[in-house]
Tab-separated table of C-alpha atoms in Angstrom:
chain	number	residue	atom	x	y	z
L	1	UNK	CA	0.000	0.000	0.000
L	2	UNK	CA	2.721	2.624	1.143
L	3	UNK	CA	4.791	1.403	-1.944
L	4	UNK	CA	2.079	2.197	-4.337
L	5	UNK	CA	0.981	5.267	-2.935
L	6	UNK	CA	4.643	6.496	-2.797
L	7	UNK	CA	4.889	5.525	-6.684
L	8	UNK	CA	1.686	7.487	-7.313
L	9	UNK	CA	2.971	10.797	-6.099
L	10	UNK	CA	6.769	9.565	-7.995
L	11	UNK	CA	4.482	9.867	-10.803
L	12	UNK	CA	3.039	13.762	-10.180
L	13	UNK	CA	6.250	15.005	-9.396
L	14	UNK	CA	7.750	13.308	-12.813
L	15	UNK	CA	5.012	14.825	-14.652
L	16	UNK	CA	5.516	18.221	-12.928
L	17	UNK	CA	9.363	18.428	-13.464
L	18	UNK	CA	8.555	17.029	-16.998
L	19	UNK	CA	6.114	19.897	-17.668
L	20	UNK	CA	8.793	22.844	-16.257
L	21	UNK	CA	11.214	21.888	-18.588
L	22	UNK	CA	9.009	21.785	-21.733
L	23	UNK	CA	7.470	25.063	-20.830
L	24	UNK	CA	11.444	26.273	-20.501
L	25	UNK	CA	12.253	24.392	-23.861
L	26	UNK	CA	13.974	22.543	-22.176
L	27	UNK	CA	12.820	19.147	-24.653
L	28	UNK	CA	15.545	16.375	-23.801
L	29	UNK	CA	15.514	16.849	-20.069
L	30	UNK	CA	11.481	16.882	-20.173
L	31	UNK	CA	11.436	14.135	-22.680
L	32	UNK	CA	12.907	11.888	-19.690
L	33	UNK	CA	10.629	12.780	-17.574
L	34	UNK	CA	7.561	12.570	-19.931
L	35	UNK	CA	9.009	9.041	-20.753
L	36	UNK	CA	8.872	7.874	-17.000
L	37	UNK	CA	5.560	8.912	-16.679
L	38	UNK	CA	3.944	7.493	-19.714
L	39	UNK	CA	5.356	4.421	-19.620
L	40	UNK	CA	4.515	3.627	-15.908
L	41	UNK	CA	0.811	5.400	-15.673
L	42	UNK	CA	-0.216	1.025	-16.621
L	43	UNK	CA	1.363	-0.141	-13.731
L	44	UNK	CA	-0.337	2.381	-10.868
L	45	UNK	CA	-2.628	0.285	-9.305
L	46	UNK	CA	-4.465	3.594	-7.510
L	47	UNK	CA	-4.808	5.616	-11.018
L	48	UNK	CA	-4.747	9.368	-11.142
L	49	UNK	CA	-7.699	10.864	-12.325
L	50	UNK	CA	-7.968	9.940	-16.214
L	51	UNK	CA	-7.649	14.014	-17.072
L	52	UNK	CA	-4.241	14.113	-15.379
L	53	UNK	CA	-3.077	10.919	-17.526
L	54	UNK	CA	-4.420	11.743	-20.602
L	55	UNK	CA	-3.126	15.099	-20.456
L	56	UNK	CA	0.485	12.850	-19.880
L	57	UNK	CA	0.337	11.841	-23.142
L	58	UNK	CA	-1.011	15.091	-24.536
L	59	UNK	CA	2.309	17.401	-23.384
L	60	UNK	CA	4.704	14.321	-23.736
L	61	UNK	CA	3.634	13.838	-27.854
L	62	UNK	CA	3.985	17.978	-27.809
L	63	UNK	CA	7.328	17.605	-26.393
L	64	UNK	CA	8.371	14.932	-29.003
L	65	UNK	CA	7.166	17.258	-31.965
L	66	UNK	CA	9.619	19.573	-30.543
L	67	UNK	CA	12.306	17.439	-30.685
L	68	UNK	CA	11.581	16.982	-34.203
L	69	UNK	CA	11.527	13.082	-32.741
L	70	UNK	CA	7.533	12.815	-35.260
L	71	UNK	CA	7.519	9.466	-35.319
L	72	UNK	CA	7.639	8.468	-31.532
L	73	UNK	CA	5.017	11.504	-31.015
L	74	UNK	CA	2.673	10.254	-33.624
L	75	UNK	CA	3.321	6.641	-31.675
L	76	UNK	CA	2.450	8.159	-28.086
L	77	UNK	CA	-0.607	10.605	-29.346
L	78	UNK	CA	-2.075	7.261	-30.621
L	79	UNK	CA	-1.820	5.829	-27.548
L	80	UNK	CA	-3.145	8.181	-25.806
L	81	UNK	CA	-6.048	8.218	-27.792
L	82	UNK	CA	-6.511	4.563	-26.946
L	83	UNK	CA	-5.880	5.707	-23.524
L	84	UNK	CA	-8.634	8.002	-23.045
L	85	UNK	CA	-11.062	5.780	-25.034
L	86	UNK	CA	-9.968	2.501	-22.904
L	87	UNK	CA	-11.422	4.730	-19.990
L	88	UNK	CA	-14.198	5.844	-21.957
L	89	UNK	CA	-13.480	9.582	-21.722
L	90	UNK	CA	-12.159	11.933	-24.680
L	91	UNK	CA	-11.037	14.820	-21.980
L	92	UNK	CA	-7.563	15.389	-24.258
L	93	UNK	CA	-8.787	13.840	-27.505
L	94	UNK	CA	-9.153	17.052	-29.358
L	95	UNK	CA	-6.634	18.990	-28.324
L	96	UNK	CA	-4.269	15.243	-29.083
L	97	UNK	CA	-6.014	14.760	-32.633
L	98	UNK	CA	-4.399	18.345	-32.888
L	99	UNK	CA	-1.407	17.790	-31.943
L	100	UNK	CA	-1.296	14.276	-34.808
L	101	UNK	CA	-2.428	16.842	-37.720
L	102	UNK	CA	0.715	19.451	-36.889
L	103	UNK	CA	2.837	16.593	-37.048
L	104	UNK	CA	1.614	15.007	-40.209
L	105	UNK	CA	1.492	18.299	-41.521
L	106	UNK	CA	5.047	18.706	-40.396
L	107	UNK	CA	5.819	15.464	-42.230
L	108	UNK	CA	4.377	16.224	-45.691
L	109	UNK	CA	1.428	14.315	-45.002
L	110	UNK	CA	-1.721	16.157	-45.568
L	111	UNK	CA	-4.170	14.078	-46.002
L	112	UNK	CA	-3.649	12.301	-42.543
L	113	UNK	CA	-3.185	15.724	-41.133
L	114	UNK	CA	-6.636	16.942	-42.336
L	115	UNK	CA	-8.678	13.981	-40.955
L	116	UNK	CA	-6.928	14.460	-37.760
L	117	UNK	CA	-7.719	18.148	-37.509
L	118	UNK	CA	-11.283	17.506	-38.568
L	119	UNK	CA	-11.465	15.157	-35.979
L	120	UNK	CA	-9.810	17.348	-33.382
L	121	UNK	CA	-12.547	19.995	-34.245
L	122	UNK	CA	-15.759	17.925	-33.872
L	123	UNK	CA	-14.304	16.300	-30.677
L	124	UNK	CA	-14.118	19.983	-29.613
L	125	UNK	CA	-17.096	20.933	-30.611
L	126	UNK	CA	-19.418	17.588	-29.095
L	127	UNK	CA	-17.764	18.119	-25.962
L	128	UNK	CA	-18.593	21.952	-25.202
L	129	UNK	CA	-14.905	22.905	-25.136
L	130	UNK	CA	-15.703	26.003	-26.381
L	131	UNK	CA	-12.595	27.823	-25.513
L	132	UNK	CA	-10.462	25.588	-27.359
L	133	UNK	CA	-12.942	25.114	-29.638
L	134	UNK	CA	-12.297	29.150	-30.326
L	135	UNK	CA	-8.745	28.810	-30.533
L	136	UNK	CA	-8.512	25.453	-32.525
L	137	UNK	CA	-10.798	27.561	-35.033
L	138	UNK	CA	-8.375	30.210	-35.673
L	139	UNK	CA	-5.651	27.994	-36.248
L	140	UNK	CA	-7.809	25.760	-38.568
L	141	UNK	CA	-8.563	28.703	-40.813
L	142	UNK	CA	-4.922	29.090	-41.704
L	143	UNK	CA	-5.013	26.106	-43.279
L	144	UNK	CA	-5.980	26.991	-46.714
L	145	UNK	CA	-4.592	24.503	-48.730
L	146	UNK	CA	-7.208	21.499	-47.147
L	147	UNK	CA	-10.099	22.295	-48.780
L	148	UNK	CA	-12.311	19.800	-47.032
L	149	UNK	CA	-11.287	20.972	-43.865
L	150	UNK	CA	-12.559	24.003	-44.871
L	151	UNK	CA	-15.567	22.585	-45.855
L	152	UNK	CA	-15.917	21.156	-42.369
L	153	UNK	CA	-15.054	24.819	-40.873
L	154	UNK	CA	-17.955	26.265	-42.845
L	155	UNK	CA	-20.264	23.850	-42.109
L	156	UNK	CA	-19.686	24.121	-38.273
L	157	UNK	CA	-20.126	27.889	-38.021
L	158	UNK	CA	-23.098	27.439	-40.065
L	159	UNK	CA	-24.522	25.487	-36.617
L	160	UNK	CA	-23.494	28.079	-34.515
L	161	UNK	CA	-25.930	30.860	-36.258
């Protein structure tokens, strides 16, 4: 019991550390951490709250796409996907669908990217995020060159009138 529980709060102050550094761009060091966390939140028998994990995987697969490292973060983002719909929530879906389209667009691979953005957006939208929902938007719209994404944009601000 005391070995678990110690573990457990191992595991916040991994993912805190881990989260300082990326915010300082500081990628390797928080890559580490990110790695320690991810790859032991399986084994805690007394689980964080599913937000807290899924959110893990969210900054971990950012981290990755900052170390130019795209095919390990497209590896962990679809795990955390899995992750959050193993538990039957979708609390960092959108923002990780996101985070899969910037990569594949980073890649070259547009197609891929577009369904994941379009994804990311309707996940936003279904689950009353509407602040990220406001800021996915704007980013979105850049995207000129996918057209059915586009599409998708209109059609979606068409519901909100």
């Amino acid at each position: 019991y005391t070995i678990q529980k110690s573990f457990m709060h191992l595991h916040k102050i991994f993912y805190a550390l881990a989260s300082c550094y990326y915010l300082t761009n500081k990628y390797e060091k928080a890559s580490i951490l990110f790695e320690i966390a991810y790859n032991n939140i399986d084994h805690i028998k007394m689980q964080l709250s599913t937000q807290t994990l899924g959110t893990i995987y969210y900054n971990a697969c950012k981290n990755l796409k900052a170390l130019k490292k795209y095919e390990d973060a497209v590896n962990l983002a679809e795990k955390g996907i899995l992750f959050e719909s193993s538990r039957k929530t979708i609390y960092r879906s959108a923002e990780i669908y996101f985070e899969l389209g910037e990569i594949m667009t980073l890649q070259g691979k547009l197609k891929k990217a577009e369904k994941s953005y379009i994804r990311s957006m309707y996940l936003s939208f279904t689950t009353n995020n509407n602040h990220f929902l406001r800021l996915l938007l704007i980013a979105l719209k850049r995207k000129k060159n996918l057209s059915i994404l586009q599409e998708n944009i209109i059609m979606l601000e068409k519901s909100f009138t």
